[in-house]
Coordinates of C-alpha atoms in Angstrom, one line a residue:
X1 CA -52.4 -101.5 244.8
X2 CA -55.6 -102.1 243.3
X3 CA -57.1 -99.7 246.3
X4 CA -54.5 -96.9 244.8
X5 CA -56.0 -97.7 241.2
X6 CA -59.7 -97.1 242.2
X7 CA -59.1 -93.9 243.6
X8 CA -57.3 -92.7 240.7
X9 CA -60.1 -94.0 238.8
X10 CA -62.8 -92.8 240.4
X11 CA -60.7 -89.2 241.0
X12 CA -60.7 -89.3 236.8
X13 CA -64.6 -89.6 236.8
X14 CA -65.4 -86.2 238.7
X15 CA -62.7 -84.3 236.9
X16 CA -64.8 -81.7 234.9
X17 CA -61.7 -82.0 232.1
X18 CA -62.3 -84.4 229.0
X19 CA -59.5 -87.0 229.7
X20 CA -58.5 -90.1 227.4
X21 CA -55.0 -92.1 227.9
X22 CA -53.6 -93.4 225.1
X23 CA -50.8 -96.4 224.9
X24 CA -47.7 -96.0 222.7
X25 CA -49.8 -96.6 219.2
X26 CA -52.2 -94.0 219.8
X27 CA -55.6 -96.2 220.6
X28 CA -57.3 -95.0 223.5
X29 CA -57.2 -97.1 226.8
X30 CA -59.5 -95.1 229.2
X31 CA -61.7 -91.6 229.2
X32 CA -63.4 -90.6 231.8
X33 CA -67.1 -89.2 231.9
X34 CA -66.7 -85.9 230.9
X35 CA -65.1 -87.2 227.3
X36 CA -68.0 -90.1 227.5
X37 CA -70.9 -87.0 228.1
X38 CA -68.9 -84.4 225.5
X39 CA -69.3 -87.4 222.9
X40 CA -72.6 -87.4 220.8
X41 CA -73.5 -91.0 220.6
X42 CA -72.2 -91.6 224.1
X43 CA -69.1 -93.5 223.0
X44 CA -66.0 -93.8 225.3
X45 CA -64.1 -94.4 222.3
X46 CA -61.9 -97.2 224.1
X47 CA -59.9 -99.0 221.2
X48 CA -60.1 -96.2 219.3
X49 CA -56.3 -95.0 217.2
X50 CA -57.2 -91.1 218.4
X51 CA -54.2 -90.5 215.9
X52 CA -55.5 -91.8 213.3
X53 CA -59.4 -90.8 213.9
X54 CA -57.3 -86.8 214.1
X55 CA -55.4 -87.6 210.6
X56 CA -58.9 -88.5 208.9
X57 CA -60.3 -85.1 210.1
X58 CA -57.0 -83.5 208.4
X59 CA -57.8 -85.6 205.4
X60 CA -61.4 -84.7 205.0
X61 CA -61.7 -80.9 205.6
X62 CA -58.3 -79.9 205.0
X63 CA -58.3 -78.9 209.2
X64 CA -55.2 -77.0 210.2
X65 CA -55.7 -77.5 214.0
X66 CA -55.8 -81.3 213.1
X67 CA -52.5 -81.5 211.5
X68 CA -50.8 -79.6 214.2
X69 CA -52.8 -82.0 216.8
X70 CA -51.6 -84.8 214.7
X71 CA -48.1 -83.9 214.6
X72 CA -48.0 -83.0 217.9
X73 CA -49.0 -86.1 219.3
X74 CA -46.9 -88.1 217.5
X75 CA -44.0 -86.2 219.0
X76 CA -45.1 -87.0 222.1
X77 CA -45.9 -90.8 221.4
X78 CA -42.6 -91.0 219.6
X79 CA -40.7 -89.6 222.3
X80 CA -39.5 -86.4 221.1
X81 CA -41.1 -84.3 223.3
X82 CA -42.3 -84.6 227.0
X83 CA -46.0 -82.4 226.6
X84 CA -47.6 -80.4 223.4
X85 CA -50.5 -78.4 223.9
X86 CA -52.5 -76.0 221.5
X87 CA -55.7 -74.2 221.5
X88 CA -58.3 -75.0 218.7
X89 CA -62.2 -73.7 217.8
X90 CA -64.9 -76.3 218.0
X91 CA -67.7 -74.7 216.9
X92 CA -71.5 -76.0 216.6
X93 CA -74.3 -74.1 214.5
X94 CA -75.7 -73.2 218.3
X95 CA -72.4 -71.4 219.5
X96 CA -69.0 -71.3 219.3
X97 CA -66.4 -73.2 221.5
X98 CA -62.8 -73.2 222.0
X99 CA -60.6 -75.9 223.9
X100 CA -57.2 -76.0 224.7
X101 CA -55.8 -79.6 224.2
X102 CA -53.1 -80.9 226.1
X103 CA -50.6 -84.1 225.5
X104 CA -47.9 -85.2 228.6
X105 CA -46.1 -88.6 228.3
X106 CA -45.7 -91.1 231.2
X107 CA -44.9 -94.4 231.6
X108 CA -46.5 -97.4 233.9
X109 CA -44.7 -100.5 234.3
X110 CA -42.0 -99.3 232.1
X111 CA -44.9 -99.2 229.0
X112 CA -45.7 -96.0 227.8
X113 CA -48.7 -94.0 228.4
X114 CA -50.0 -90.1 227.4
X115 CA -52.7 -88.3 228.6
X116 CA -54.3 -86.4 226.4
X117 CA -56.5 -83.2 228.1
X118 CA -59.0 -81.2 226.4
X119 CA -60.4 -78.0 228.9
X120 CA -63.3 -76.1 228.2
X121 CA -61.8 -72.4 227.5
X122 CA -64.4 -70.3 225.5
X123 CA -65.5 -67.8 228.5
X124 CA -61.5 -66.7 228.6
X125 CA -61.6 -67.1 224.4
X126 CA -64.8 -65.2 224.2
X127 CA -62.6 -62.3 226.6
X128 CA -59.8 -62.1 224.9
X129 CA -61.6 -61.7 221.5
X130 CA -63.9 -59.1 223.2
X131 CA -60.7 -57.4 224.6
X132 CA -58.9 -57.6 221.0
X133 CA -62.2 -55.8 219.5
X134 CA -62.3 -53.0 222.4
X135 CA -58.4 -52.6 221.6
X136 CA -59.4 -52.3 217.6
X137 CA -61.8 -49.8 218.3
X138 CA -59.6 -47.9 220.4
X139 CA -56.6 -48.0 217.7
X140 CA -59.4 -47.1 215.0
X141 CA -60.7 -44.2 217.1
X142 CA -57.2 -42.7 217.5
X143 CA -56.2 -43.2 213.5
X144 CA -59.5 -41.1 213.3
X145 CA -58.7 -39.0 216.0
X146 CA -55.3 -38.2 214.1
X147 CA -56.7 -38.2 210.5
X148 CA -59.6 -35.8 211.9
X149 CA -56.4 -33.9 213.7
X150 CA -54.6 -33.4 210.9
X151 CA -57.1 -32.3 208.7
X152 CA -58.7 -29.6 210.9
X153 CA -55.0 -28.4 211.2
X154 CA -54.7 -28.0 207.4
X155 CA -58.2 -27.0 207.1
X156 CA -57.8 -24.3 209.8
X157 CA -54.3 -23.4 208.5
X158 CA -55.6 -23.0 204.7
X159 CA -59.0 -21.2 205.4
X160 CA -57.0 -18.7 207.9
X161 CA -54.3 -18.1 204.7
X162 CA -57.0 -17.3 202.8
X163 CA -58.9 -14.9 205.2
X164 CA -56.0 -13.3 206.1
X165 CA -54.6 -12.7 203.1
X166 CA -57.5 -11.7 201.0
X167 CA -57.3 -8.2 199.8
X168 CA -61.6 -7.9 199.9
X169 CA -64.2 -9.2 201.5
X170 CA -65.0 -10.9 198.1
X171 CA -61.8 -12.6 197.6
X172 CA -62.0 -14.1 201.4
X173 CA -65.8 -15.4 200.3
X174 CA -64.3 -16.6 197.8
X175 CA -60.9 -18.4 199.0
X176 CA -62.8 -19.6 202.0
X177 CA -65.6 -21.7 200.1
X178 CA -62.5 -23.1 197.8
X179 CA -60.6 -24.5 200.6
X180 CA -64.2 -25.4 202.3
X181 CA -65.1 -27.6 199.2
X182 CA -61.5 -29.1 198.6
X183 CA -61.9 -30.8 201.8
X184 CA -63.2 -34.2 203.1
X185 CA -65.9 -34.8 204.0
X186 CA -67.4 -31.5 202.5
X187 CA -68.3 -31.2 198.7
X188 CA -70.2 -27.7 198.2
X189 CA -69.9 -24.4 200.2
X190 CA -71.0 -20.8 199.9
X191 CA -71.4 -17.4 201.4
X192 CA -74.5 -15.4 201.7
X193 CA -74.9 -11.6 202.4
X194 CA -78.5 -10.2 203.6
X195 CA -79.9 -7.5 201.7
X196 CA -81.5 -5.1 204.0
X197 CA -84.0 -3.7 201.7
X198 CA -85.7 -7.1 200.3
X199 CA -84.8 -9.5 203.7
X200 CA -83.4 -11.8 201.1
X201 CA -80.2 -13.7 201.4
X202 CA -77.8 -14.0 198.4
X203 CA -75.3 -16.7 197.9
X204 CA -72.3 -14.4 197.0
X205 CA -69.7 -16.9 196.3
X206 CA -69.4 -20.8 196.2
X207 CA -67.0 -23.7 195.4
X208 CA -68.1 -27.2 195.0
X209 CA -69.5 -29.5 192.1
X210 CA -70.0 -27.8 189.3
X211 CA -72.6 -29.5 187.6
X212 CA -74.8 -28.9 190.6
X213 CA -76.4 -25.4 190.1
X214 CA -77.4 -23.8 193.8
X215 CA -80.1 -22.4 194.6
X216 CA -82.3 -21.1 191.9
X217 CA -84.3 -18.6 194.5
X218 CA -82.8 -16.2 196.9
X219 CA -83.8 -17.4 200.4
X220 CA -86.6 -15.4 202.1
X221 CA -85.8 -14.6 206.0
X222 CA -89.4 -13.9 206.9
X223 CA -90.9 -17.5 205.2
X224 CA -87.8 -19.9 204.4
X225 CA -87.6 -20.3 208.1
X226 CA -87.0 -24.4 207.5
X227 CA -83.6 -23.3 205.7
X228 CA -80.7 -24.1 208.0
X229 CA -79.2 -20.5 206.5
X230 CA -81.9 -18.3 208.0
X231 CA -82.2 -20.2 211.0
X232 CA -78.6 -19.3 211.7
X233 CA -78.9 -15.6 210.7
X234 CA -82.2 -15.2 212.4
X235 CA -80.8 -17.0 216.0
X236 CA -77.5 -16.4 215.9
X237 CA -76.7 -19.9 216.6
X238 CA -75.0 -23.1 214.0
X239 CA -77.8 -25.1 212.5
X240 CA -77.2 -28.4 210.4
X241 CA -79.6 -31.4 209.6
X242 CA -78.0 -34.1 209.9
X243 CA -80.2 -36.1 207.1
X244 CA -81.4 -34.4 204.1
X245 CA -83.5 -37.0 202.7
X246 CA -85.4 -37.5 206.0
X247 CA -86.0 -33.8 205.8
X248 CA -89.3 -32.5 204.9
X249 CA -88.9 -29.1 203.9
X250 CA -85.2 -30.3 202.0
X251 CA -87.1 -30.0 198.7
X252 CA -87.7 -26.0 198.8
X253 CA -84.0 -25.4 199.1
X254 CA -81.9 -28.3 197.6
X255 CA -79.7 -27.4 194.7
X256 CA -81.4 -28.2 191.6
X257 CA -79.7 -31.8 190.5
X258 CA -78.1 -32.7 193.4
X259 CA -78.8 -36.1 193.7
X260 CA -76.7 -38.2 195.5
X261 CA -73.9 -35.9 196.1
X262 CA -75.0 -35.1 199.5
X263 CA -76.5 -35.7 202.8
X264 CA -76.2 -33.6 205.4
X265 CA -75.6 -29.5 205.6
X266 CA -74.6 -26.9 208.4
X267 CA -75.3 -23.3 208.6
X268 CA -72.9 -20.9 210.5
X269 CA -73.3 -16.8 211.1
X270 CA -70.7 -14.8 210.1
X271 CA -70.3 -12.4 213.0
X272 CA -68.0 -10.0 214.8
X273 CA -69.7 -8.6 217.5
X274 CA -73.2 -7.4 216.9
X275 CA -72.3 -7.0 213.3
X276 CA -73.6 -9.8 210.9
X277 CA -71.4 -10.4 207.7
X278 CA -74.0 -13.1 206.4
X279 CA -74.0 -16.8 206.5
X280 CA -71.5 -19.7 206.0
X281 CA -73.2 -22.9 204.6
X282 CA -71.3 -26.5 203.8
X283 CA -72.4 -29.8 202.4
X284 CA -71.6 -33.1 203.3
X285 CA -71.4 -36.1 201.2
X286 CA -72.5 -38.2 204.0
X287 CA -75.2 -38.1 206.5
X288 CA -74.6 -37.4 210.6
X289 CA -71.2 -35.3 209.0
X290 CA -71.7 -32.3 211.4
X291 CA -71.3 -33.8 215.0
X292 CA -70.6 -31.5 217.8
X293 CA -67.1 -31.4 217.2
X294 CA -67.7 -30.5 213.3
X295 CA -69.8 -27.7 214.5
X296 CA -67.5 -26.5 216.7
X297 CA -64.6 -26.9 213.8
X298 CA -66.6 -24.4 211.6
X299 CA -67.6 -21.8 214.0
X300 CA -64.2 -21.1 215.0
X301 CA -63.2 -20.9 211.4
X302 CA -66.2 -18.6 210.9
X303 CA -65.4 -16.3 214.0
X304 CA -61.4 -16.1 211.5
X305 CA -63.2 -15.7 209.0
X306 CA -66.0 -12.3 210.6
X307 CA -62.3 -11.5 211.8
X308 CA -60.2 -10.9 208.6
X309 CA -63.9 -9.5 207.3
X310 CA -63.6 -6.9 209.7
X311 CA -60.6 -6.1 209.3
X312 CA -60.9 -5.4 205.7
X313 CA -64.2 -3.1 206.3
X314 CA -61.9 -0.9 209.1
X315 CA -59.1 -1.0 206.3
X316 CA -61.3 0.2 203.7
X317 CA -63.1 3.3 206.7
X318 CA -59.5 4.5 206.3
X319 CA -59.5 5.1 203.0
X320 CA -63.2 6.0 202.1
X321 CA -65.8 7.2 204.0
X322 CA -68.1 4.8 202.9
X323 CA -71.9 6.1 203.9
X324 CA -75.1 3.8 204.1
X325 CA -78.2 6.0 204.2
X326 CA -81.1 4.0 205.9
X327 CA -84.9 5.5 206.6
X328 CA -87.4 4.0 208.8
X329 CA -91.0 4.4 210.4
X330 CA -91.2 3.1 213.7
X331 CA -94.6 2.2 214.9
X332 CA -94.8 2.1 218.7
X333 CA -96.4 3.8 221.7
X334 CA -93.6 2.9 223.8
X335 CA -90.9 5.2 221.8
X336 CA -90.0 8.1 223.8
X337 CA -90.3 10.1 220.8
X338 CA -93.9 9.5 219.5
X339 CA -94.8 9.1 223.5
X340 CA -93.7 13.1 223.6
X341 CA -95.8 13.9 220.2
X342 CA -98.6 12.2 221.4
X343 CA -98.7 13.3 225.0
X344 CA -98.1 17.4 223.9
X345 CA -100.2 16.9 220.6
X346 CA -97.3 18.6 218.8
X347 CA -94.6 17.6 216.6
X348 CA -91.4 16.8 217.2
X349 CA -88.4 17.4 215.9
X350 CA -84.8 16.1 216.0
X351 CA -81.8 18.6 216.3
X352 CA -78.6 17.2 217.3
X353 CA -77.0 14.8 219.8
X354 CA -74.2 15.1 222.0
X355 CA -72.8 13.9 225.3
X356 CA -72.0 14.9 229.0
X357 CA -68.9 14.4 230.7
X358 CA -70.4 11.1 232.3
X359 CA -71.7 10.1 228.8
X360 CA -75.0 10.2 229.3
X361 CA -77.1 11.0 225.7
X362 CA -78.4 14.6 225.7
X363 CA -80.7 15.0 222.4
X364 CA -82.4 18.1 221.4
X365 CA -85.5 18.2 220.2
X366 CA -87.3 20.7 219.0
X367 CA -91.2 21.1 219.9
X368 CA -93.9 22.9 218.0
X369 CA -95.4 24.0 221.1
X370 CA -95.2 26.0 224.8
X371 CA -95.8 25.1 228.2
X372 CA -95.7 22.4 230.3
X373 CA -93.2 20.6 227.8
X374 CA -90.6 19.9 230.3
X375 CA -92.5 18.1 232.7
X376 CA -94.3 15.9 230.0
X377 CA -91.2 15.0 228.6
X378 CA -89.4 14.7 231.7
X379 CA -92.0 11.6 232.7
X380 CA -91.3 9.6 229.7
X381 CA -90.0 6.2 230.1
X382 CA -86.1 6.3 228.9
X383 CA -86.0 9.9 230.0
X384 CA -83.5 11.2 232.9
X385 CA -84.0 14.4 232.9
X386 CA -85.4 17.3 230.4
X387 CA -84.4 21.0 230.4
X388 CA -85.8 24.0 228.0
X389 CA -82.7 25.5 226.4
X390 CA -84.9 28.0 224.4
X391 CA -88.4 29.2 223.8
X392 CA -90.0 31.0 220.9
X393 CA -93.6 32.0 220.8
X394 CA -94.5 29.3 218.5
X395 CA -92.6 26.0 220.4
X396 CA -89.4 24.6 222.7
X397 CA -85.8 23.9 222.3
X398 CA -85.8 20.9 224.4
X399 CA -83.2 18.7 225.7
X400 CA -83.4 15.1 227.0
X401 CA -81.7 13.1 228.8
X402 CA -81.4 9.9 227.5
X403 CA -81.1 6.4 229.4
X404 CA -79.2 3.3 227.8
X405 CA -82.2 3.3 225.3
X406 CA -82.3 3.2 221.6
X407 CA -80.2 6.8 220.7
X408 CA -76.9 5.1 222.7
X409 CA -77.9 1.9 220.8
X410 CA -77.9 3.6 217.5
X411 CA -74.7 5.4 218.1
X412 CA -72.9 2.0 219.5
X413 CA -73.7 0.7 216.1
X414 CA -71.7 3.7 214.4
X415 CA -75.4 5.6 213.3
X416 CA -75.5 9.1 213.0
X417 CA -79.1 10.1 213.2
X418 CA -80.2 12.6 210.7
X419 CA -83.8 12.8 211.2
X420 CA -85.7 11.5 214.3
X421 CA -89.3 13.1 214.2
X422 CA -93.4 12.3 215.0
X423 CA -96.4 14.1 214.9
X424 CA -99.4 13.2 216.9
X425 CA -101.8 11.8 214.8
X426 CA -99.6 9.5 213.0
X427 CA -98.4 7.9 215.9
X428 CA -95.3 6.8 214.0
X429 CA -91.4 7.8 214.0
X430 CA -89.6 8.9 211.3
X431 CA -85.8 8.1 211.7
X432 CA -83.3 8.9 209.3
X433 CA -79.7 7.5 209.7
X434 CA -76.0 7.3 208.7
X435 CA -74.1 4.2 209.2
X436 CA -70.7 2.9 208.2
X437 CA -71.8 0.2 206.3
X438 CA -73.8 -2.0 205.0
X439 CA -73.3 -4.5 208.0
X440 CA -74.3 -1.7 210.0
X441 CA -77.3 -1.6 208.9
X442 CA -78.8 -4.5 209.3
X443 CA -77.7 -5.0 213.0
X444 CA -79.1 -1.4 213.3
X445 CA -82.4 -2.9 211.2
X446 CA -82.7 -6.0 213.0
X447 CA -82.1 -3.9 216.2
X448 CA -85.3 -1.7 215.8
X449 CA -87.1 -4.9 214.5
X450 CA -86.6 -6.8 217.9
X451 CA -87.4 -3.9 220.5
X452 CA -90.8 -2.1 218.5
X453 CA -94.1 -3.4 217.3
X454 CA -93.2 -2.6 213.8
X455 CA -90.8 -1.2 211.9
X456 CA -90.8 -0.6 208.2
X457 CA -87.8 0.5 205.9
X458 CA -88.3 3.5 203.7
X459 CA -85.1 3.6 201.9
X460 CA -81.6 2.7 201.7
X461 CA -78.9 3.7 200.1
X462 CA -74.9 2.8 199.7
X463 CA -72.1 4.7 198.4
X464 CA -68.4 4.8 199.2
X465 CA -67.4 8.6 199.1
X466 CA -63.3 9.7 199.2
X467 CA -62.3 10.9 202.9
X468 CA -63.1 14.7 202.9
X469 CA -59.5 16.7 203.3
X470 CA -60.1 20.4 204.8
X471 CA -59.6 21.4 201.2
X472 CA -62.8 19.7 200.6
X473 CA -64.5 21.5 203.5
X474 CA -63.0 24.6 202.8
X475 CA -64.3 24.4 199.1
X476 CA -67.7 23.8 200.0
X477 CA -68.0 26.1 202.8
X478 CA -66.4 28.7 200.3
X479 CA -69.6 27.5 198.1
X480 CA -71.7 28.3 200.8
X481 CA -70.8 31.7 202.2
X482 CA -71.7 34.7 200.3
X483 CA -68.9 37.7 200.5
X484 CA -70.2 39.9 202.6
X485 CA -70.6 36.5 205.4
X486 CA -66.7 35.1 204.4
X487 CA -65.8 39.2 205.5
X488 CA -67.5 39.6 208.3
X489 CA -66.2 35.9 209.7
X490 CA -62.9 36.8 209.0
X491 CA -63.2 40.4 210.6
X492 CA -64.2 39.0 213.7
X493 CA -61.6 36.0 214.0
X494 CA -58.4 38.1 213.0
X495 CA -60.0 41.0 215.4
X496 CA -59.7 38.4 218.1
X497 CA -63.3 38.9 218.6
X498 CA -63.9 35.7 219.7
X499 CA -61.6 35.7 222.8
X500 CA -62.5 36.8 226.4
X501 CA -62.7 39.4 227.0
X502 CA -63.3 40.3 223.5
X503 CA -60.4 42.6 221.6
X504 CA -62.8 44.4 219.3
X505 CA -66.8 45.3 219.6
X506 CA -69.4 44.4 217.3
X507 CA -70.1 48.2 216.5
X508 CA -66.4 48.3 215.7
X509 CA -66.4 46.1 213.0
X510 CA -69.7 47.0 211.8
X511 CA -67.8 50.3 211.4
X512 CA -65.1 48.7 209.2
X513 CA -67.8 47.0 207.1
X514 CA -70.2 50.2 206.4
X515 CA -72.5 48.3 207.9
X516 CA -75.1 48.5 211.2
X517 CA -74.5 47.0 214.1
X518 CA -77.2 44.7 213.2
X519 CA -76.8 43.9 209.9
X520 CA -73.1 42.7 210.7
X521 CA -74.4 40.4 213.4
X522 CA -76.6 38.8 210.8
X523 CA -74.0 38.5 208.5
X524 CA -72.1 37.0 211.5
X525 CA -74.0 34.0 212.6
X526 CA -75.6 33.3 209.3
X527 CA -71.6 32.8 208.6
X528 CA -71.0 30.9 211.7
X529 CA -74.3 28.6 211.3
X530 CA -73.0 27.3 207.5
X531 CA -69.6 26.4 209.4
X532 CA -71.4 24.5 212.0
X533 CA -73.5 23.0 209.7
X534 CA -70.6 21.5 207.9
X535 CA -68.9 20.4 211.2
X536 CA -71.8 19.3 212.8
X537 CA -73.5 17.6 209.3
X538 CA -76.9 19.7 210.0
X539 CA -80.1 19.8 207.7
X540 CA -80.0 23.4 207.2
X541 CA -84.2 23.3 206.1
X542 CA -84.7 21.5 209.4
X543 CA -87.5 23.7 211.4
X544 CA -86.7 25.8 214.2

């Protein structure tokens, strides 16, 4: 027997568990070396009540573990229950430590005995606490998830009501930047529009803090490139910084007085195809608020917003014919135009535009000289093909050909060109246009600014004009025609003279006017040239 109690004894020793056995009072009768080694002061604590040494620890710190150790035992010592375990911290100022303890009652020669187990588990404690974490941050990430779900759904849903209901362009600028500001984590917004003639860009409308003024200077496009605004317009891209106080250049544009109220900012275009409706700019109360995501957020709500915007400019083309005049100089030796003034040494002049059945560009031009024109023009750059529809003794009636160059740009963008002229010593073109609108005109603007060496703008105008009825036309062509032209017009459409082959001869109706032959035909096309010019929108004191 004693044999048996060696082994068991010495099998205690090299378990790496802390083991004591306690007899029915609670002193301790044996630990092994793992409770001798875990022990400071290299006590085996034999003799020791371990109750009682567990209900001073209670006493003193008020230890929750070591009442339910406490009671626990006792249980188990008393009788009322075969094992109690529980898990408790033991942490040092070097680390921290968890053990699970563990109590089971047995007897030996009919006297009773418990073993009482403490095992080392802070690796699986320090896992399961790293586990609960990674599950707190994934249950954090989704309520942020949703919260950030649900309020791009009501932002989206309130900035698309107002877009889309807006009866003008100002009341979407202005119902966008409201909703804009009245949401988290945004506190200021606004809307500018370019003007063409200065380069400058205008806040229009904004919604925010009121006690924060914006800016007090229109921003610049060609020198306030640091603004997030013109970096936007100028690269048709979203801009934000992320950290406005880490910003150098932050000083030039912050609102005057803003303080605290915020710390980052995002710049979005307002586009719809290659027309530019301005610029969409929001704060943020707190720094890093335009991630990715954000960004992504507001360009799609910019792209509803260039939407409803263009839908109110083709609303309001229905109803007025609204007419943006722009002139230009275009300095460049690559334009086809000053190439031809330059080559022929002789000016040039723009006629008309139209377009053949493959739509290819066919401008006239007209030429204040003769000879050789068709072959000089026909080796231009941009050039297909040229052909001489006319020659006087002083210059050509030239068409061109056009490529996909800047005429088929000009009319993609809805410009009717009015004057497109050079002269050889200048070197520089003169080009006159029509455009829809204002928006228009600054694609058309930045257009001619990207593809020549320099371009400078002359003039602009903007006017909304009522839709011309054929009242209107025939009033002013009325206005135009003297009596003797309104006669012979009407002569030689009711005489079917226009009709092949003809019903009536030009001596024939001369006849009926008292006229000569010749002085009717004058009468004639000077009659039919004031009707083109109204159908056709021609200078009538252009040369040639």
């Amino acid at each position: 027997m004693g044999t048996r109690d060696d082994l068991a004894e010495a099998t205690l020793e090299t378990l790496p568990l802390t083991v004591a056995v306690l007899d029915s009072t609670g002193r301790i009768l044996l630990t092994n070396r793992s409770w001798r080694e875990f022990n400071p002061d290299d006590d085996d604590h034999v003799g020791v009540n371990y109750v009682a040494t567990a209900e001073m620890g209670d006493e003193e710190g008020d230890d929750e573990h070591a009442r339910r150790a406490v009671e626990g035992l006792e249980a188990v010592l008393e009788g009322e229950r075969e094992t109690f375990s529980m898990e408790y911290p033991c942490h040092t100022p070097e680390e921290k430590q968890w053990f699970l303890m563990r109590a089971s009652r047995f007897t030996v020669d009919g006297d009773v005995r418990v073993s009482v187990v403490h095992l080392d588990i802070t690796d699986r404690k320090l896992a399961e606490l790293d586990a609960e974490a990674a599950l707190e941050r994934l249950r954090e990430q989704q309520r942020n998830l949703e919260h950030v779900l649900e309020r791009i759904d009501g932002l989206v849903r309130d900035v698309t009501d107002a877009a889309v209901g807006a009866g003008s362009r100002s009341e979407i600028e202005h119902g966008v930047c409201r909703e804009l500001a009245d949401t988290d984590p945004y506190v200021l917004a606004w809307i500018g529009r370019v003007d063409v003639t200065t380069r400058r860009v205008s806040p229009r409308e904004w919604a925010g803090h009121r006690e924060v003024p914006l800016e007090n200077d229109e921003l610049v496009l060609s020198s306030d490139e640091s603004h997030p605004a013109v970096q936007a317009l100028r690269e048709g891209e979203p801009r934000a910084i992320q950290d406005v106080a880490e910003f150098d250049h932050a000083d030039h544009w912050w609102p005057t007085g803003a303080g605290d109220l915020f710390r980052s900012v995002a710049a979005i275009p307002l586009e719809y195809g290659d027309v530019t409706y301005g610029v969409l700019v929001v704060f943020a109360e707190d720094a890093d608020a335009f991630d990715e995501r954000e960004l992504l957020v507001l360009e799609s709500l910019a792209g509803t917003v260039s939407t409803a915007m263009n839908a109110i400019e083709a609303r309001r083309m229905l109803t007025t014919e609204t007419i943006v005049e722009l002139e230009a100089t275009i300095e460049d030796p690559s334009l086809f135009v000053t190439a031809l003034a330059t080559e022929l040494g002789a000016s040039v002049t723009y006629r008309g535009l139209t377009y053949d059945k493959e739509g290819t560009a066919l401008a006239v031009f007209y030429v204040d000289c003769t000879g050789g024109v068709e072959a000089v023009a026909a080796d231009l750059d941009g050039v297909e093909d040229a052909t001489v529809l006319s020659e006087y003794e002083d210059g050509t009636l030239l068409e061109l050909a056009l490529s996909d160059g800047i005429v088929t740009a000009l009319a993609d963008h809805g410009g009717v060109i009015q004057r497109f002229d050079a002269v050889p010593d200048d070197r520089v073109a003169d080009l006159a246009l029509q455009l829809p609108n204002g928006q228009s005109a600054r694609s058309v603007y930045d257009l001619l600014e990207e593809r020549y060496d320099r371009t400078e703008l002359i003039s602009y105008h903007e006017s909304d004009r009522p839709t011309r009825t054929l009242r209107d036309v025939a009033a002013e062509l009325d206005s135009k025609l003297t009596d003797r032209q309104e006669m012979a017009l009407r002569k030689a459409f009711y005489a079917d003279y226009f009709e092949w082959p003809r019903g009536v001869s030009g001596e024939e109706l001369a006849e009926s006017m008292g006229v000569s032959r010749s002085t009717y035909h004058q009468h004639l096309r000077a009659a039919q040239r004031k009707l083109l010019e109204e159908l056709f929108a021609v200078d009538p004191t252009s040369e040639g």
